[in-house]
Amino acid sequence: MTQNTPPGDRIAKVIARAGLASRREAEQLILQGRVSVNGKVIDSPALNVTASDKVVVNGKVVGTPDEPRLWLYHKPVGLVTTTKDEQGRPTIFDKLPEDMPRVMSVGRLDLNSEGLLLLTNDGGIKRKLELPSTGWLRKYRVRVKGAPSDEKLEPLRKGLTIDGERFQPMIVTLDRQQGANAWLTIGLREGKNREIRRAMADLGLTVNRLIRVSYGPFQLGQLKPGEVEELRRKVVRDQLGLEMPTDATPAKSLKPKGNAVRRKPRPTGPRKTP
């Protein structure tokens, strides 16, 4: 027996594409009774909607989705990558430019980590970039206390199992010894919670600095801590394979908040994947 798929898209996806919430957050809003379709409050995300349906979230009508956009952000140490922290610690969203639209982070960097964090206004982009099947290489510069030999790091290249959790093989290069510390370059494709720190601890090494320098084709480059840089629409379209109009209007400049700085967009030339 053939089952016909309802027309349209899942409502959580529609809300996420409109930049009002991530897909997971949208599902929670639905379960909390804060979403209505054509005047009726819904209680399940298992619903497809089309452009002819009137969707309202927290009293706001969901309009045409914003054009997908992507920003590079140099996350400083001392900020958490959440919209709200239960312990009252400052978040990355507290430090972004005031005129910046609502954005979501692609993955996370923990409190004591720094470097490249991708931000987007589009839940579909966020999901695409975070999927393990995407397998984009994330590169980190890592400083550890001690003088590890290349042989000592070999278990990282083969993959570790820590507390029953399997870590996939990492790409590890021992760059240099600097006094009591050693600098490494590490590449991984999964990005589990505190993966590098836990793996190093398993080898008896302590990470005292961790900087993400790239995420797939996107590079930290010369972006300084706290700076935000929007990628040109063409770069986003080409790198992510998105169907977007070629005559998209350029992004408008945003006023920095506090010591956050927004830099000029980079050129549209091709980027090399690390």
PDB file of C-alpha atoms in Angstrom:
ATOM      1  CA  MET A   1       0.000   0.000   0.000  1.00  0.00           C
ATOM      2  CA  THR A   2       1.354   3.415  -0.993  1.00  0.00           C
ATOM      3  CA  GLN A   3       1.337   6.228   1.547  1.00  0.00           C
ATOM      4  CA  ASN A   4       1.194   9.777   0.206  1.00  0.00           C
ATOM      5  CA  THR A   5       3.593  12.250   1.846  1.00  0.00           C
ATOM      6  CA  PRO A   6       1.757  15.394   3.006  1.00  0.00           C
ATOM      7  CA  PRO A   7       2.716  18.511   1.017  1.00  0.00           C
ATOM      8  CA  GLY A   8       5.017  21.130   2.502  1.00  0.00           C
ATOM      9  CA  ASP A   9       7.754  20.915   5.128  1.00  0.00           C
ATOM     10  CA  ARG A  10       7.815  19.909   8.774  1.00  0.00           C
ATOM     11  CA  ILE A  11       6.723  22.836  10.885  1.00  0.00           C
ATOM     12  CA  ALA A  12       9.865  22.795  13.058  1.00  0.00           C
ATOM     13  CA  LYS A  13      11.963  23.106   9.905  1.00  0.00           C
ATOM     14  CA  VAL A  14       9.850  26.044   8.701  1.00  0.00           C
ATOM     15  CA  ILE A  15      10.274  27.848  12.032  1.00  0.00           C
ATOM     16  CA  ALA A  16      14.026  27.182  11.999  1.00  0.00           C
ATOM     17  CA  ARG A  17      14.385  28.434   8.414  1.00  0.00           C
ATOM     18  CA  ALA A  18      12.626  31.631   9.448  1.00  0.00           C
ATOM     19  CA  GLY A  19      15.387  32.214  11.997  1.00  0.00           C
ATOM     20  CA  LEU A  20      13.083  32.120  15.042  1.00  0.00           C
ATOM     21  CA  ALA A  21      14.595  29.055  16.714  1.00  0.00           C
ATOM     22  CA  SER A  22      16.651  25.981  16.036  1.00  0.00           C
ATOM     23  CA  ARG A  23      14.708  22.920  14.952  1.00  0.00           C
ATOM     24  CA  ARG A  24      15.009  21.385  18.417  1.00  0.00           C
ATOM     25  CA  GLU A  25      13.943  24.638  20.085  1.00  0.00           C
ATOM     26  CA  ALA A  26      10.995  24.864  17.694  1.00  0.00           C
ATOM     27  CA  GLU A  27       9.844  21.400  18.729  1.00  0.00           C
ATOM     28  CA  GLN A  28       9.963  22.473  22.370  1.00  0.00           C
ATOM     29  CA  LEU A  29       7.926  25.610  21.600  1.00  0.00           C
ATOM     30  CA  ILE A  30       5.308  23.405  19.968  1.00  0.00           C
ATOM     31  CA  LEU A  31       5.145  21.067  22.950  1.00  0.00           C
ATOM     32  CA  GLN A  32       4.739  24.135  25.203  1.00  0.00           C
ATOM     33  CA  GLY A  33       1.692  25.236  23.214  1.00  0.00           C
ATOM     34  CA  ARG A  34       3.325  28.387  21.871  1.00  0.00           C
ATOM     35  CA  VAL A  35       2.772  27.652  18.187  1.00  0.00           C
ATOM     36  CA  SER A  36      -0.459  27.858  16.204  1.00  0.00           C
ATOM     37  CA  VAL A  37      -1.315  26.972  12.619  1.00  0.00           C
ATOM     38  CA  ASN A  38      -4.289  28.674  10.958  1.00  0.00           C
ATOM     39  CA  GLY A  39      -5.545  29.869  14.324  1.00  0.00           C
ATOM     40  CA  LYS A  40      -5.294  26.512  16.109  1.00  0.00           C
ATOM     41  CA  VAL A  41      -2.647  25.783  18.754  1.00  0.00           C
ATOM     42  CA  ILE A  42      -0.780  22.588  17.937  1.00  0.00           C
ATOM     43  CA  ASP A  43       0.829  20.172  20.393  1.00  0.00           C
ATOM     44  CA  SER A  44       2.927  17.965  18.102  1.00  0.00           C
ATOM     45  CA  PRO A  45       5.757  18.739  15.639  1.00  0.00           C
ATOM     46  CA  ALA A  46       4.545  15.896  13.403  1.00  0.00           C
ATOM     47  CA  LEU A  47       2.887  18.310  10.999  1.00  0.00           C
ATOM     48  CA  ASN A  48       3.713  19.582   7.515  1.00  0.00           C
ATOM     49  CA  VAL A  49       2.812  23.125   6.500  1.00  0.00           C
ATOM     50  CA  THR A  50       2.883  24.995   3.198  1.00  0.00           C
ATOM     51  CA  ALA A  51       3.218  28.658   2.227  1.00  0.00           C
ATOM     52  CA  SER A  52      -0.577  28.981   2.377  1.00  0.00           C
ATOM     53  CA  ASP A  53      -0.678  28.104   6.097  1.00  0.00           C
ATOM     54  CA  LYS A  54      -0.508  30.845   8.728  1.00  0.00           C
ATOM     55  CA  VAL A  55       2.053  29.878  11.353  1.00  0.00           C
ATOM     56  CA  VAL A  56       2.344  31.952  14.537  1.00  0.00           C
ATOM     57  CA  VAL A  57       5.135  31.535  17.130  1.00  0.00           C
ATOM     58  CA  ASN A  58       4.845  33.409  20.433  1.00  0.00           C
ATOM     59  CA  GLY A  59       2.360  35.762  18.795  1.00  0.00           C
ATOM     60  CA  LYS A  60       4.636  36.477  15.821  1.00  0.00           C
ATOM     61  CA  VAL A  61       3.612  35.443  12.321  1.00  0.00           C
ATOM     62  CA  VAL A  62       6.254  33.354  10.578  1.00  0.00           C
ATOM     63  CA  GLY A  63       6.963  35.029   7.268  1.00  0.00           C
ATOM     64  CA  THR A  64       9.192  34.225   4.340  1.00  0.00           C
ATOM     65  CA  PRO A  65      12.462  32.647   5.540  1.00  0.00           C
ATOM     66  CA  ASP A  66      15.429  34.962   5.739  1.00  0.00           C
ATOM     67  CA  GLU A  67      18.172  34.331   3.227  1.00  0.00           C
ATOM     68  CA  PRO A  68      20.670  31.821   4.684  1.00  0.00           C
ATOM     69  CA  ARG A  69      23.703  33.624   6.097  1.00  0.00           C
ATOM     70  CA  LEU A  70      26.911  32.502   7.774  1.00  0.00           C
ATOM     71  CA  TRP A  71      29.383  34.337  10.003  1.00  0.00           C
ATOM     72  CA  LEU A  72      32.867  33.577  11.273  1.00  0.00           C
ATOM     73  CA  TYR A  73      33.359  34.447  14.938  1.00  0.00           C
ATOM     74  CA  HIS A  74      36.558  34.311  16.966  1.00  0.00           C
ATOM     75  CA  LYS A  75      35.305  33.082  20.321  1.00  0.00           C
ATOM     76  CA  PRO A  76      37.438  34.322  23.210  1.00  0.00           C
ATOM     77  CA  VAL A  77      38.213  32.295  26.334  1.00  0.00           C
ATOM     78  CA  GLY A  78      35.701  32.808  29.149  1.00  0.00           C
ATOM     79  CA  LEU A  79      32.442  32.748  27.168  1.00  0.00           C
ATOM     80  CA  VAL A  80      29.998  29.841  27.055  1.00  0.00           C
ATOM     81  CA  THR A  81      28.343  28.786  23.813  1.00  0.00           C
ATOM     82  CA  THR A  82      24.740  28.816  25.001  1.00  0.00           C
ATOM     83  CA  THR A  83      21.919  31.331  24.756  1.00  0.00           C
ATOM     84  CA  LYS A  84      21.516  31.367  28.543  1.00  0.00           C
ATOM     85  CA  ASP A  85      23.793  30.002  31.247  1.00  0.00           C
ATOM     86  CA  GLU A  86      22.360  28.622  34.488  1.00  0.00           C
ATOM     87  CA  GLN A  87      25.448  29.800  36.373  1.00  0.00           C
ATOM     88  CA  GLY A  88      25.138  33.341  35.060  1.00  0.00           C
ATOM     89  CA  ARG A  89      28.367  33.226  33.063  1.00  0.00           C
ATOM     90  CA  PRO A  90      28.660  35.495  30.006  1.00  0.00           C
ATOM     91  CA  THR A  91      27.721  33.887  26.702  1.00  0.00           C
ATOM     92  CA  ILE A  92      28.920  34.489  23.175  1.00  0.00           C
ATOM     93  CA  PHE A  93      25.500  35.972  22.386  1.00  0.00           C
ATOM     94  CA  ASP A  94      26.031  38.663  25.034  1.00  0.00           C
ATOM     95  CA  LYS A  95      29.035  39.949  23.078  1.00  0.00           C
ATOM     96  CA  LEU A  96      27.788  39.891  19.488  1.00  0.00           C
ATOM     97  CA  PRO A  97      27.026  43.146  17.611  1.00  0.00           C
ATOM     98  CA  GLU A  98      23.704  44.664  18.669  1.00  0.00           C
ATOM     99  CA  ASP A  99      22.265  44.807  15.143  1.00  0.00           C
ATOM    100  CA  MET A 100      23.100  41.214  14.343  1.00  0.00           C
ATOM    101  CA  PRO A 101      20.032  39.054  13.623  1.00  0.00           C
ATOM    102  CA  ARG A 102      19.162  36.052  15.726  1.00  0.00           C
ATOM    103  CA  VAL A 103      21.846  33.443  15.098  1.00  0.00           C
ATOM    104  CA  MET A 104      22.670  29.927  16.216  1.00  0.00           C
ATOM    105  CA  SER A 105      26.107  28.458  16.757  1.00  0.00           C
ATOM    106  CA  VAL A 106      27.296  25.543  14.684  1.00  0.00           C
ATOM    107  CA  GLY A 107      28.514  23.185  17.385  1.00  0.00           C
ATOM    108  CA  ARG A 108      30.221  24.517  20.463  1.00  0.00           C
ATOM    109  CA  LEU A 109      33.515  25.496  22.002  1.00  0.00           C
ATOM    110  CA  ASP A 110      33.783  25.063  25.759  1.00  0.00           C
ATOM    111  CA  LEU A 111      34.441  27.853  28.259  1.00  0.00           C
ATOM    112  CA  ASN A 112      38.234  27.572  28.141  1.00  0.00           C
ATOM    113  CA  SER A 113      38.548  27.001  24.398  1.00  0.00           C
ATOM    114  CA  GLU A 114      38.889  29.722  21.783  1.00  0.00           C
ATOM    115  CA  GLY A 115      38.998  30.219  18.058  1.00  0.00           C
ATOM    116  CA  LEU A 116      36.685  29.747  15.107  1.00  0.00           C
ATOM    117  CA  LEU A 117      32.968  29.362  15.766  1.00  0.00           C
ATOM    118  CA  LEU A 118      30.475  29.427  12.905  1.00  0.00           C
ATOM    119  CA  LEU A 119      27.210  31.293  13.378  1.00  0.00           C
ATOM    120  CA  THR A 120      24.137  31.101  11.154  1.00  0.00           C
ATOM    121  CA  ASN A 121      20.585  32.422  10.992  1.00  0.00           C
ATOM    122  CA  ASP A 122      19.396  29.225   9.320  1.00  0.00           C
ATOM    123  CA  GLY A 123      18.525  26.008  11.140  1.00  0.00           C
ATOM    124  CA  GLY A 124      19.015  23.986   7.969  1.00  0.00           C
ATOM    125  CA  ILE A 125      22.610  25.183   7.589  1.00  0.00           C
ATOM    126  CA  LYS A 126      23.298  24.476  11.264  1.00  0.00           C
ATOM    127  CA  ARG A 127      22.016  20.940  10.933  1.00  0.00           C
ATOM    128  CA  LYS A 128      23.920  20.329   7.700  1.00  0.00           C
ATOM    129  CA  LEU A 129      27.214  21.531   9.147  1.00  0.00           C
ATOM    130  CA  GLU A 130      26.823  19.515  12.353  1.00  0.00           C
ATOM    131  CA  LEU A 131      25.828  16.191  10.796  1.00  0.00           C
ATOM    132  CA  PRO A 132      28.530  13.518  11.355  1.00  0.00           C
ATOM    133  CA  SER A 133      27.944  12.370   7.784  1.00  0.00           C
ATOM    134  CA  THR A 134      29.278  15.731   6.570  1.00  0.00           C
ATOM    135  CA  GLY A 135      32.652  14.738   7.988  1.00  0.00           C
ATOM    136  CA  TRP A 136      34.268  18.137   7.630  1.00  0.00           C
ATOM    137  CA  LEU A 137      37.692  18.350   9.182  1.00  0.00           C
ATOM    138  CA  ARG A 138      38.057  20.615  12.214  1.00  0.00           C
ATOM    139  CA  LYS A 139      41.636  21.716  12.935  1.00  0.00           C
ATOM    140  CA  TYR A 140      42.962  22.869  16.298  1.00  0.00           C
ATOM    141  CA  ARG A 141      46.200  24.311  17.622  1.00  0.00           C
ATOM    142  CA  VAL A 142      46.731  22.682  20.991  1.00  0.00           C
ATOM    143  CA  ARG A 143      49.266  23.475  23.697  1.00  0.00           C
ATOM    144  CA  VAL A 144      49.946  20.758  26.260  1.00  0.00           C
ATOM    145  CA  LYS A 145      52.073  20.720  29.362  1.00  0.00           C
ATOM    146  CA  GLY A 146      55.026  18.386  29.025  1.00  0.00           C
ATOM    147  CA  ALA A 147      57.303  17.061  26.303  1.00  0.00           C
ATOM    148  CA  PRO A 148      55.400  14.327  24.476  1.00  0.00           C
ATOM    149  CA  SER A 149      57.187  12.263  21.868  1.00  0.00           C
ATOM    150  CA  ASP A 150      55.609  11.479  18.525  1.00  0.00           C
ATOM    151  CA  GLU A 151      55.323   7.850  19.652  1.00  0.00           C
ATOM    152  CA  LYS A 152      53.369   8.882  22.743  1.00  0.00           C
ATOM    153  CA  LEU A 153      50.770  10.515  20.499  1.00  0.00           C
ATOM    154  CA  GLU A 154      50.329   7.441  18.286  1.00  0.00           C
ATOM    155  CA  PRO A 155      47.235   6.129  20.183  1.00  0.00           C
ATOM    156  CA  LEU A 156      45.386   9.281  19.084  1.00  0.00           C
ATOM    157  CA  ARG A 157      45.984   8.360  15.449  1.00  0.00           C
ATOM    158  CA  LYS A 158      44.599   4.860  15.991  1.00  0.00           C
ATOM    159  CA  GLY A 159      41.550   5.933  17.982  1.00  0.00           C
ATOM    160  CA  LEU A 160      40.845   5.698  21.716  1.00  0.00           C
ATOM    161  CA  THR A 161      38.099   4.283  23.887  1.00  0.00           C
ATOM    162  CA  ILE A 162      37.628   6.322  27.072  1.00  0.00           C
ATOM    163  CA  ASP A 163      35.033   5.353  29.677  1.00  0.00           C
ATOM    164  CA  GLY A 164      33.324   3.173  27.107  1.00  0.00           C
ATOM    165  CA  GLU A 165      33.145   5.954  24.484  1.00  0.00           C
ATOM    166  CA  ARG A 166      34.965   5.443  21.205  1.00  0.00           C
ATOM    167  CA  PHE A 167      36.922   8.358  19.745  1.00  0.00           C
ATOM    168  CA  GLN A 168      37.693   8.159  16.050  1.00  0.00           C
ATOM    169  CA  PRO A 169      41.334   8.448  14.880  1.00  0.00           C
ATOM    170  CA  MET A 170      42.726  11.966  14.915  1.00  0.00           C
ATOM    171  CA  ILE A 171      45.276  13.626  12.649  1.00  0.00           C
ATOM    172  CA  VAL A 172      48.074  14.674  15.004  1.00  0.00           C
ATOM    173  CA  THR A 173      51.266  16.619  14.285  1.00  0.00           C
ATOM    174  CA  LEU A 174      53.865  17.482  16.905  1.00  0.00           C
ATOM    175  CA  ASP A 175      54.888  20.997  15.890  1.00  0.00           C
ATOM    176  CA  ARG A 176      57.409  22.219  18.433  1.00  0.00           C
ATOM    177  CA  GLN A 177      58.538  22.193  22.035  1.00  0.00           C
ATOM    178  CA  GLN A 178      58.353  25.609  23.716  1.00  0.00           C
ATOM    179  CA  GLY A 179      59.802  25.531  27.207  1.00  0.00           C
ATOM    180  CA  ALA A 180      57.653  23.352  29.447  1.00  0.00           C
ATOM    181  CA  ASN A 181      54.928  23.090  26.795  1.00  0.00           C
ATOM    182  CA  ALA A 182      54.487  21.446  23.418  1.00  0.00           C
ATOM    183  CA  TRP A 183      52.387  22.719  20.506  1.00  0.00           C
ATOM    184  CA  LEU A 184      50.365  20.255  18.434  1.00  0.00           C
ATOM    185  CA  THR A 185      48.072  20.509  15.440  1.00  0.00           C
ATOM    186  CA  ILE A 186      45.095  18.176  15.706  1.00  0.00           C
ATOM    187  CA  GLY A 187      42.421  17.419  13.133  1.00  0.00           C
ATOM    188  CA  LEU A 188      39.206  15.542  13.829  1.00  0.00           C
ATOM    189  CA  ARG A 189      35.907  14.958  12.092  1.00  0.00           C
ATOM    190  CA  GLU A 190      33.536  14.287  14.989  1.00  0.00           C
ATOM    191  CA  GLY A 191      33.938  16.894  17.687  1.00  0.00           C
ATOM    192  CA  LYS A 192      32.497  15.122  20.723  1.00  0.00           C
ATOM    193  CA  ASN A 193      32.225  16.970  24.025  1.00  0.00           C
ATOM    194  CA  ARG A 194      35.718  17.966  25.244  1.00  0.00           C
ATOM    195  CA  GLU A 195      37.151  15.298  22.952  1.00  0.00           C
ATOM    196  CA  ILE A 196      40.685  16.640  22.660  1.00  0.00           C
ATOM    197  CA  ARG A 197      41.038  17.442  26.358  1.00  0.00           C
ATOM    198  CA  ARG A 198      39.765  14.004  27.377  1.00  0.00           C
ATOM    199  CA  ALA A 199      41.985  12.222  24.867  1.00  0.00           C
ATOM    200  CA  MET A 200      45.058  14.117  26.039  1.00  0.00           C
ATOM    201  CA  ALA A 201      44.240  13.413  29.683  1.00  0.00           C
ATOM    202  CA  ASP A 202      44.067   9.712  28.821  1.00  0.00           C
ATOM    203  CA  LEU A 203      47.678   9.986  27.642  1.00  0.00           C
ATOM    204  CA  GLY A 204      48.690  11.814  30.821  1.00  0.00           C
ATOM    205  CA  LEU A 205      48.880  15.236  29.151  1.00  0.00           C
ATOM    206  CA  THR A 206      47.140  18.455  30.223  1.00  0.00           C
ATOM    207  CA  VAL A 207      45.796  20.900  27.658  1.00  0.00           C
ATOM    208  CA  ASN A 208      46.419  24.499  28.711  1.00  0.00           C
ATOM    209  CA  ARG A 209      45.384  26.178  25.462  1.00  0.00           C
ATOM    210  CA  LEU A 210      43.096  25.072  22.646  1.00  0.00           C
ATOM    211  CA  ILE A 211      42.366  27.137  19.528  1.00  0.00           C
ATOM    212  CA  ARG A 212      40.131  26.016  16.681  1.00  0.00           C
ATOM    213  CA  VAL A 213      41.700  27.349  13.488  1.00  0.00           C
ATOM    214  CA  SER A 214      39.374  25.906  10.837  1.00  0.00           C
ATOM    215  CA  TYR A 215      36.039  24.187  10.304  1.00  0.00           C
ATOM    216  CA  GLY A 216      35.942  22.497   6.918  1.00  0.00           C
ATOM    217  CA  PRO A 217      36.740  25.151   4.289  1.00  0.00           C
ATOM    218  CA  PHE A 218      36.243  28.053   6.721  1.00  0.00           C
ATOM    219  CA  GLN A 219      39.382  29.548   8.284  1.00  0.00           C
ATOM    220  CA  LEU A 220      39.998  31.614  11.415  1.00  0.00           C
ATOM    221  CA  GLY A 221      42.747  33.479   9.567  1.00  0.00           C
ATOM    222  CA  GLN A 222      43.622  36.852  11.101  1.00  0.00           C
ATOM    223  CA  LEU A 223      40.281  37.280  12.864  1.00  0.00           C
ATOM    224  CA  LYS A 224      40.992  38.630  16.364  1.00  0.00           C
ATOM    225  CA  PRO A 225      39.219  37.508  19.568  1.00  0.00           C
ATOM    226  CA  GLY A 226      35.699  38.934  19.655  1.00  0.00           C
ATOM    227  CA  GLU A 227      35.622  39.816  15.953  1.00  0.00           C
ATOM    228  CA  VAL A 228      32.755  38.776  13.677  1.00  0.00           C
ATOM    229  CA  GLU A 229      32.961  38.506   9.902  1.00  0.00           C
ATOM    230  CA  GLU A 230      30.086  37.624   7.592  1.00  0.00           C
ATOM    231  CA  LEU A 231      30.847  35.472   4.587  1.00  0.00           C
ATOM    232  CA  ARG A 232      29.624  36.674   1.216  1.00  0.00           C
ATOM    233  CA  ARG A 233      26.450  35.004  -0.020  1.00  0.00           C
ATOM    234  CA  LYS A 234      28.263  33.501  -3.012  1.00  0.00           C
ATOM    235  CA  VAL A 235      30.839  31.836  -0.745  1.00  0.00           C
ATOM    236  CA  VAL A 236      28.086  30.361   1.418  1.00  0.00           C
ATOM    237  CA  ARG A 237      26.183  29.162  -1.631  1.00  0.00           C
ATOM    238  CA  ASP A 238      29.233  27.619  -3.287  1.00  0.00           C
ATOM    239  CA  GLN A 239      30.687  25.944  -0.202  1.00  0.00           C
ATOM    240  CA  LEU A 240      27.406  24.505   1.046  1.00  0.00           C
ATOM    241  CA  GLY A 241      25.816  23.778  -2.310  1.00  0.00           C
ATOM    242  CA  LEU A 242      22.768  25.934  -1.599  1.00  0.00           C
ATOM    243  CA  GLU A 243      20.240  27.114  -4.137  1.00  0.00           C
ATOM    244  CA  MET A 244      20.232  30.876  -3.617  1.00  0.00           C
ATOM    245  CA  PRO A 245      19.596  33.830  -5.921  1.00  0.00           C
ATOM    246  CA  THR A 246      22.747  35.173  -7.527  1.00  0.00           C
ATOM    247  CA  ASP A 247      21.518  38.763  -7.191  1.00  0.00           C
ATOM    248  CA  ALA A 248      21.241  38.593  -3.407  1.00  0.00           C
ATOM    249  CA  THR A 249      21.728  41.940  -1.757  1.00  0.00           C
ATOM    250  CA  PRO A 250      24.943  42.347   0.243  1.00  0.00           C
ATOM    251  CA  ALA A 251      24.799  42.102   3.994  1.00  0.00           C
ATOM    252  CA  LYS A 252      24.508  45.386   5.826  1.00  0.00           C
ATOM    253  CA  SER A 253      27.111  46.432   8.334  1.00  0.00           C
ATOM    254  CA  LEU A 254      26.404  45.805  11.998  1.00  0.00           C
ATOM    255  CA  LYS A 255      27.381  47.958  14.929  1.00  0.00           C
ATOM    256  CA  PRO A 256      29.755  46.240  17.328  1.00  0.00           C
ATOM    257  CA  LYS A 257      28.634  45.545  20.885  1.00  0.00           C
ATOM    258  CA  GLY A 258      31.170  46.194  23.598  1.00  0.00           C
ATOM    259  CA  ASN A 259      34.566  45.153  22.246  1.00  0.00           C
ATOM    260  CA  ALA A 260      33.114  42.976  19.503  1.00  0.00           C
ATOM    261  CA  VAL A 261      34.195  44.055  16.034  1.00  0.00           C
ATOM    262  CA  ARG A 262      32.618  43.264  12.706  1.00  0.00           C
ATOM    263  CA  ARG A 263      35.097  43.128   9.842  1.00  0.00           C
ATOM    264  CA  LYS A 264      34.524  43.670   6.136  1.00  0.00           C
ATOM    265  CA  PRO A 265      33.439  40.566   4.204  1.00  0.00           C
ATOM    266  CA  ARG A 266      36.209  38.542   2.635  1.00  0.00           C
ATOM    267  CA  PRO A 267      36.699  38.264  -1.145  1.00  0.00           C
ATOM    268  CA  THR A 268      34.582  35.751  -2.998  1.00  0.00           C
ATOM    269  CA  GLY A 269      37.521  33.769  -4.370  1.00  0.00           C
ATOM    270  CA  PRO A 270      37.642  29.993  -3.859  1.00  0.00           C
ATOM    271  CA  ARG A 271      38.754  28.639  -0.500  1.00  0.00           C
ATOM    272  CA  LYS A 272      40.909  25.599  -0.006  1.00  0.00           C
ATOM    273  CA  THR A 273      39.708  22.868   2.312  1.00  0.00           C
ATOM    274  CA  PRO A 274      42.347  22.145   4.997  1.00  0.00           C
TER     275      PRO A 274
END
